[in-house]
Amino acid sequence: MSSSRVLVESDAVPPGDGAAQRATFRDMIASDPQRLRRRSISLGVSPSDADDVAQNALLRAWRSIEQLETPGAGAMCSWLDTIARNAANDLARSHARRPADALDDDVADDTSVAEEVEMRRILDGALQAIQALPAGLREPLLLSVVDGLSTAEIADRLDATPAAVRQRISRARKSLDVCRRSGMSEQA
């Protein structure tokens, strides 16, 4: 809660109305900077939100310090507790208006996870099998399937005849078919 010290110890507000209250307020917060955080938690605020509630309470108190009629420590403690309680209530209302996100309906069950693992295994095997093809077969196949090029376009790129490109693509597909039947592994 180091940011509360920066806020409280700031001298941006000129002395005058509320100077005694501000001095007491500074001393109280400086002597126990975690007080409002602990108070927030005791009011049922989760520890992850307690710093926010405490900071909000400090800001509210600092802005309205002139409304406190007596600058005594006892009156100020009660006043700060009330502000902290109001900040905690505001947070609770905010959470009630905006409930926590419900879990997605797409939560995977065990069977869909197993299916995804199996699909990933198959895809990994296919990738390995494609990478295991000789470059002379792999390149025309990928240009055809991935890039969607025609046989004539592939032949121009590879400086080969269209008949040679068709033959290489056919041989690549046959090699992959053998791998597929043996479990998508180039070692099989």
PDB file of C-alpha atoms in Angstrom:
ATOM      1  CA  MET A   1       0.000   0.000   0.000  1.00  0.00           C
ATOM      2  CA  SER A   2       2.889   2.310  -0.707  1.00  0.00           C
ATOM      3  CA  SER A   3       0.684   4.291  -3.088  1.00  0.00           C
ATOM      4  CA  SER A   4      -1.476   5.332  -0.103  1.00  0.00           C
ATOM      5  CA  ARG A   5       1.551   6.973   1.478  1.00  0.00           C
ATOM      6  CA  VAL A   6       2.181   8.960  -1.666  1.00  0.00           C
ATOM      7  CA  LEU A   7      -1.429  10.096  -1.662  1.00  0.00           C
ATOM      8  CA  VAL A   8      -1.510  10.969   2.023  1.00  0.00           C
ATOM      9  CA  GLU A   9       1.884  12.583   2.279  1.00  0.00           C
ATOM     10  CA  SER A  10       1.242  14.819  -0.716  1.00  0.00           C
ATOM     11  CA  ASP A  11       1.310  18.532   0.064  1.00  0.00           C
ATOM     12  CA  ALA A  12      -0.791  19.446  -2.974  1.00  0.00           C
ATOM     13  CA  VAL A  13      -3.620  20.730  -0.738  1.00  0.00           C
ATOM     14  CA  PRO A  14      -2.862  24.150   0.720  1.00  0.00           C
ATOM     15  CA  PRO A  15      -3.151  24.577   4.491  1.00  0.00           C
ATOM     16  CA  GLY A  16      -6.322  26.143   5.789  1.00  0.00           C
ATOM     17  CA  ASP A  17      -9.637  24.391   6.337  1.00  0.00           C
ATOM     18  CA  GLY A  18      -9.003  20.822   7.448  1.00  0.00           C
ATOM     19  CA  ALA A  19      -5.283  21.295   8.151  1.00  0.00           C
ATOM     20  CA  ALA A  20      -5.569  19.687  11.599  1.00  0.00           C
ATOM     21  CA  GLN A  21      -7.650  16.826  10.226  1.00  0.00           C
ATOM     22  CA  ARG A  22      -5.130  16.247   7.412  1.00  0.00           C
ATOM     23  CA  ALA A  23      -2.237  16.171   9.877  1.00  0.00           C
ATOM     24  CA  THR A  24      -4.026  13.604  12.069  1.00  0.00           C
ATOM     25  CA  PHE A  25      -4.972  11.626   8.996  1.00  0.00           C
ATOM     26  CA  ARG A  26      -1.357  11.562   7.753  1.00  0.00           C
ATOM     27  CA  ASP A  27      -0.083  10.451  11.157  1.00  0.00           C
ATOM     28  CA  MET A  28      -2.718   7.727  11.476  1.00  0.00           C
ATOM     29  CA  ILE A  29      -2.011   6.269   8.042  1.00  0.00           C
ATOM     30  CA  ALA A  30       1.764   6.589   8.407  1.00  0.00           C
ATOM     31  CA  SER A  31       1.699   4.744  11.736  1.00  0.00           C
ATOM     32  CA  ASP A  32      -0.323   1.804  10.326  1.00  0.00           C
ATOM     33  CA  PRO A  33      -0.488   1.841   6.520  1.00  0.00           C
ATOM     34  CA  GLN A  34      -2.154  -1.613   6.335  1.00  0.00           C
ATOM     35  CA  ARG A  35      -5.029  -0.686   8.668  1.00  0.00           C
ATOM     36  CA  LEU A  36      -7.639  -0.073   5.962  1.00  0.00           C
ATOM     37  CA  ARG A  37      -6.574  -3.157   4.046  1.00  0.00           C
ATOM     38  CA  ARG A  38      -7.075  -5.304   7.144  1.00  0.00           C
ATOM     39  CA  ARG A  39     -10.390  -3.584   7.811  1.00  0.00           C
ATOM     40  CA  SER A  40     -11.515  -4.320   4.246  1.00  0.00           C
ATOM     41  CA  ILE A  41     -10.673  -7.990   4.642  1.00  0.00           C
ATOM     42  CA  SER A  42     -12.558  -8.099   7.965  1.00  0.00           C
ATOM     43  CA  LEU A  43     -15.577  -6.733   6.088  1.00  0.00           C
ATOM     44  CA  GLY A  44     -15.497  -9.729   3.751  1.00  0.00           C
ATOM     45  CA  VAL A  45     -13.513  -8.252   0.873  1.00  0.00           C
ATOM     46  CA  SER A  46     -11.241 -10.774  -0.809  1.00  0.00           C
ATOM     47  CA  PRO A  47      -7.528 -10.210  -0.195  1.00  0.00           C
ATOM     48  CA  SER A  48      -7.059  -9.618  -3.935  1.00  0.00           C
ATOM     49  CA  ASP A  49      -9.534  -6.698  -3.810  1.00  0.00           C
ATOM     50  CA  ALA A  50      -8.583  -5.387  -0.364  1.00  0.00           C
ATOM     51  CA  ASP A  51      -5.866  -3.035  -1.651  1.00  0.00           C
ATOM     52  CA  ASP A  52      -8.330  -1.468  -4.089  1.00  0.00           C
ATOM     53  CA  VAL A  53     -10.953  -0.958  -1.399  1.00  0.00           C
ATOM     54  CA  ALA A  54      -8.377   0.491   1.013  1.00  0.00           C
ATOM     55  CA  GLN A  55      -7.043   2.871  -1.652  1.00  0.00           C
ATOM     56  CA  ASN A  56     -10.571   3.913  -2.572  1.00  0.00           C
ATOM     57  CA  ALA A  57     -11.352   4.567   1.101  1.00  0.00           C
ATOM     58  CA  LEU A  58      -8.162   6.629   1.501  1.00  0.00           C
ATOM     59  CA  LEU A  59      -9.029   8.694  -1.556  1.00  0.00           C
ATOM     60  CA  ARG A  60     -12.584   9.298  -0.354  1.00  0.00           C
ATOM     61  CA  ALA A  61     -11.331  10.256   3.098  1.00  0.00           C
ATOM     62  CA  TRP A  62      -8.694  12.628   1.741  1.00  0.00           C
ATOM     63  CA  ARG A  63     -11.243  14.364  -0.493  1.00  0.00           C
ATOM     64  CA  SER A  64     -13.774  14.839   2.281  1.00  0.00           C
ATOM     65  CA  ILE A  65     -11.502  15.406   5.298  1.00  0.00           C
ATOM     66  CA  GLU A  66     -12.988  18.871   5.880  1.00  0.00           C
ATOM     67  CA  GLN A  67     -16.345  17.263   6.729  1.00  0.00           C
ATOM     68  CA  LEU A  68     -14.860  15.688   9.842  1.00  0.00           C
ATOM     69  CA  GLU A  69     -15.649  18.111  12.649  1.00  0.00           C
ATOM     70  CA  THR A  70     -13.162  16.875  15.239  1.00  0.00           C
ATOM     71  CA  PRO A  71      -9.611  16.021  14.253  1.00  0.00           C
ATOM     72  CA  GLY A  72      -9.170  13.541  17.124  1.00  0.00           C
ATOM     73  CA  ALA A  73      -7.803  10.089  16.422  1.00  0.00           C
ATOM     74  CA  GLY A  74     -10.845   8.260  17.881  1.00  0.00           C
ATOM     75  CA  ALA A  75     -13.361  10.158  15.747  1.00  0.00           C
ATOM     76  CA  MET A  76     -11.149   9.731  12.725  1.00  0.00           C
ATOM     77  CA  CYS A  77     -10.894   5.944  13.261  1.00  0.00           C
ATOM     78  CA  SER A  78     -14.668   5.613  13.327  1.00  0.00           C
ATOM     79  CA  TRP A  79     -14.990   7.868  10.315  1.00  0.00           C
ATOM     80  CA  LEU A  80     -12.379   5.877   8.337  1.00  0.00           C
ATOM     81  CA  ASP A  81     -14.057   2.590   9.284  1.00  0.00           C
ATOM     82  CA  THR A  82     -17.359   3.934   7.945  1.00  0.00           C
ATOM     83  CA  ILE A  83     -15.701   5.013   4.701  1.00  0.00           C
ATOM     84  CA  ALA A  84     -14.008   1.593   4.365  1.00  0.00           C
ATOM     85  CA  ARG A  85     -17.338  -0.161   4.986  1.00  0.00           C
ATOM     86  CA  ASN A  86     -19.009   1.988   2.315  1.00  0.00           C
ATOM     87  CA  ALA A  87     -16.181   1.264  -0.156  1.00  0.00           C
ATOM     88  CA  ALA A  88     -16.506  -2.474   0.560  1.00  0.00           C
ATOM     89  CA  ASN A  89     -20.283  -2.287   0.044  1.00  0.00           C
ATOM     90  CA  ASP A  90     -19.771  -0.415  -3.233  1.00  0.00           C
ATOM     91  CA  LEU A  91     -17.409  -3.146  -4.420  1.00  0.00           C
ATOM     92  CA  ALA A  92     -19.919  -5.857  -3.450  1.00  0.00           C
ATOM     93  CA  ARG A  93     -22.698  -4.036  -5.341  1.00  0.00           C
ATOM     94  CA  SER A  94     -20.413  -3.666  -8.348  1.00  0.00           C
ATOM     95  CA  HIS A  95     -19.678  -7.394  -8.310  1.00  0.00           C
ATOM     96  CA  ALA A  96     -23.387  -8.189  -7.967  1.00  0.00           C
ATOM     97  CA  ARG A  97     -24.207  -6.045 -11.024  1.00  0.00           C
ATOM     98  CA  ARG A  98     -21.384  -7.638 -12.985  1.00  0.00           C
ATOM     99  CA  PRO A  99     -21.253 -11.274 -11.904  1.00  0.00           C
ATOM    100  CA  ALA A 100     -18.139 -13.306 -12.501  1.00  0.00           C
ATOM    101  CA  ASP A 101     -17.898 -14.746 -15.978  1.00  0.00           C
ATOM    102  CA  ALA A 102     -19.523 -18.116 -16.184  1.00  0.00           C
ATOM    103  CA  LEU A 103     -17.441 -20.967 -17.450  1.00  0.00           C
ATOM    104  CA  ASP A 104     -17.656 -21.452 -21.162  1.00  0.00           C
ATOM    105  CA  ASP A 105     -20.029 -24.090 -22.386  1.00  0.00           C
ATOM    106  CA  ASP A 106     -17.123 -25.239 -24.528  1.00  0.00           C
ATOM    107  CA  VAL A 107     -15.310 -26.776 -21.583  1.00  0.00           C
ATOM    108  CA  ALA A 108     -13.726 -29.865 -22.965  1.00  0.00           C
ATOM    109  CA  ASP A 109     -14.675 -33.185 -21.508  1.00  0.00           C
ATOM    110  CA  ASP A 110     -12.288 -36.096 -21.312  1.00  0.00           C
ATOM    111  CA  THR A 111     -13.371 -37.569 -24.644  1.00  0.00           C
ATOM    112  CA  SER A 112     -12.867 -34.326 -26.592  1.00  0.00           C
ATOM    113  CA  VAL A 113      -9.453 -33.875 -24.986  1.00  0.00           C
ATOM    114  CA  ALA A 114      -8.514 -37.399 -26.012  1.00  0.00           C
ATOM    115  CA  GLU A 115      -9.786 -36.697 -29.546  1.00  0.00           C
ATOM    116  CA  GLU A 116      -7.722 -33.498 -29.720  1.00  0.00           C
ATOM    117  CA  VAL A 117      -4.618 -35.349 -28.540  1.00  0.00           C
ATOM    118  CA  GLU A 118      -5.180 -38.031 -31.154  1.00  0.00           C
ATOM    119  CA  MET A 119      -5.699 -35.413 -33.887  1.00  0.00           C
ATOM    120  CA  ARG A 120      -2.516 -33.635 -32.826  1.00  0.00           C
ATOM    121  CA  ARG A 121      -0.625 -36.937 -32.960  1.00  0.00           C
ATOM    122  CA  ILE A 122      -1.928 -37.586 -36.477  1.00  0.00           C
ATOM    123  CA  LEU A 123      -1.062 -34.073 -37.649  1.00  0.00           C
ATOM    124  CA  ASP A 124       2.414 -34.292 -36.140  1.00  0.00           C
ATOM    125  CA  GLY A 125       2.920 -37.614 -37.911  1.00  0.00           C
ATOM    126  CA  ALA A 126       1.726 -36.132 -41.212  1.00  0.00           C
ATOM    127  CA  LEU A 127       4.102 -33.209 -40.836  1.00  0.00           C
ATOM    128  CA  GLN A 128       6.985 -35.551 -40.089  1.00  0.00           C
ATOM    129  CA  ALA A 129       6.091 -37.688 -43.104  1.00  0.00           C
ATOM    130  CA  ILE A 130       5.968 -34.632 -45.395  1.00  0.00           C
ATOM    131  CA  GLN A 131       9.288 -33.391 -44.052  1.00  0.00           C
ATOM    132  CA  ALA A 132      10.794 -36.836 -44.632  1.00  0.00           C
ATOM    133  CA  LEU A 133       9.960 -36.722 -48.345  1.00  0.00           C
ATOM    134  CA  PRO A 134      12.898 -35.954 -50.635  1.00  0.00           C
ATOM    135  CA  ALA A 135      12.940 -32.272 -51.619  1.00  0.00           C
ATOM    136  CA  GLY A 136      12.212 -33.197 -55.239  1.00  0.00           C
ATOM    137  CA  LEU A 137       8.864 -34.701 -54.173  1.00  0.00           C
ATOM    138  CA  ARG A 138       8.038 -32.465 -51.222  1.00  0.00           C
ATOM    139  CA  GLU A 139       8.358 -29.135 -53.052  1.00  0.00           C
ATOM    140  CA  PRO A 140       5.925 -29.855 -55.943  1.00  0.00           C
ATOM    141  CA  LEU A 141       3.441 -31.438 -53.520  1.00  0.00           C
ATOM    142  CA  LEU A 142       3.437 -28.382 -51.229  1.00  0.00           C
ATOM    143  CA  LEU A 143       3.203 -25.972 -54.164  1.00  0.00           C
ATOM    144  CA  SER A 144       0.184 -27.904 -55.376  1.00  0.00           C
ATOM    145  CA  VAL A 145      -1.635 -28.550 -52.113  1.00  0.00           C
ATOM    146  CA  VAL A 146      -0.666 -25.580 -49.932  1.00  0.00           C
ATOM    147  CA  ASP A 147      -0.169 -22.839 -52.518  1.00  0.00           C
ATOM    148  CA  GLY A 148      -2.856 -24.134 -54.886  1.00  0.00           C
ATOM    149  CA  LEU A 149      -0.685 -23.750 -57.985  1.00  0.00           C
ATOM    150  CA  SER A 150      -1.483 -25.545 -61.222  1.00  0.00           C
ATOM    151  CA  THR A 151       0.833 -28.133 -62.722  1.00  0.00           C
ATOM    152  CA  ALA A 152       1.968 -25.634 -65.363  1.00  0.00           C
ATOM    153  CA  GLU A 153       2.762 -22.973 -62.717  1.00  0.00           C
ATOM    154  CA  ILE A 154       4.718 -25.478 -60.643  1.00  0.00           C
ATOM    155  CA  ALA A 155       6.599 -26.599 -63.749  1.00  0.00           C
ATOM    156  CA  ASP A 156       7.566 -22.976 -64.477  1.00  0.00           C
ATOM    157  CA  ARG A 157       8.770 -22.441 -60.923  1.00  0.00           C
ATOM    158  CA  LEU A 158      10.765 -25.644 -60.742  1.00  0.00           C
ATOM    159  CA  ASP A 159      12.034 -25.462 -64.318  1.00  0.00           C
ATOM    160  CA  ALA A 160      10.545 -28.867 -65.122  1.00  0.00           C
ATOM    161  CA  THR A 161       7.974 -30.254 -67.518  1.00  0.00           C
ATOM    162  CA  PRO A 162       4.327 -30.520 -66.439  1.00  0.00           C
ATOM    163  CA  ALA A 163       4.544 -34.299 -66.885  1.00  0.00           C
ATOM    164  CA  ALA A 164       7.520 -34.478 -64.507  1.00  0.00           C
ATOM    165  CA  VAL A 165       5.645 -32.327 -61.922  1.00  0.00           C
ATOM    166  CA  ARG A 166       2.560 -34.591 -62.124  1.00  0.00           C
ATOM    167  CA  GLN A 167       4.772 -37.649 -61.670  1.00  0.00           C
ATOM    168  CA  ARG A 168       6.545 -36.129 -58.608  1.00  0.00           C
ATOM    169  CA  ILE A 169       3.248 -35.143 -56.994  1.00  0.00           C
ATOM    170  CA  SER A 170       1.892 -38.640 -57.627  1.00  0.00           C
ATOM    171  CA  ARG A 171       4.974 -40.270 -56.092  1.00  0.00           C
ATOM    172  CA  ALA A 172       4.793 -37.935 -53.064  1.00  0.00           C
ATOM    173  CA  ARG A 173       1.129 -38.827 -52.504  1.00  0.00           C
ATOM    174  CA  LYS A 174       1.858 -42.527 -52.757  1.00  0.00           C
ATOM    175  CA  SER A 175       4.660 -42.191 -50.186  1.00  0.00           C
ATOM    176  CA  LEU A 176       2.349 -40.307 -47.819  1.00  0.00           C
ATOM    177  CA  ASP A 177      -0.385 -42.903 -48.326  1.00  0.00           C
ATOM    178  CA  VAL A 178       2.041 -45.629 -47.243  1.00  0.00           C
ATOM    179  CA  CYS A 179       2.926 -43.548 -44.163  1.00  0.00           C
ATOM    180  CA  ARG A 180      -0.766 -42.961 -43.383  1.00  0.00           C
ATOM    181  CA  ARG A 181      -1.542 -46.654 -43.479  1.00  0.00           C
ATOM    182  CA  SER A 182       1.388 -47.359 -41.190  1.00  0.00           C
ATOM    183  CA  GLY A 183       0.463 -44.761 -38.569  1.00  0.00           C
ATOM    184  CA  MET A 184       1.785 -41.460 -40.024  1.00  0.00           C
ATOM    185  CA  SER A 185       5.413 -42.019 -39.285  1.00  0.00           C
ATOM    186  CA  GLU A 186       8.197 -41.799 -41.801  1.00  0.00           C
ATOM    187  CA  GLN A 187      10.070 -44.508 -39.876  1.00  0.00           C
ATOM    188  CA  ALA A 188       7.296 -47.085 -40.317  1.00  0.00           C
TER     189      ALA A 188
END
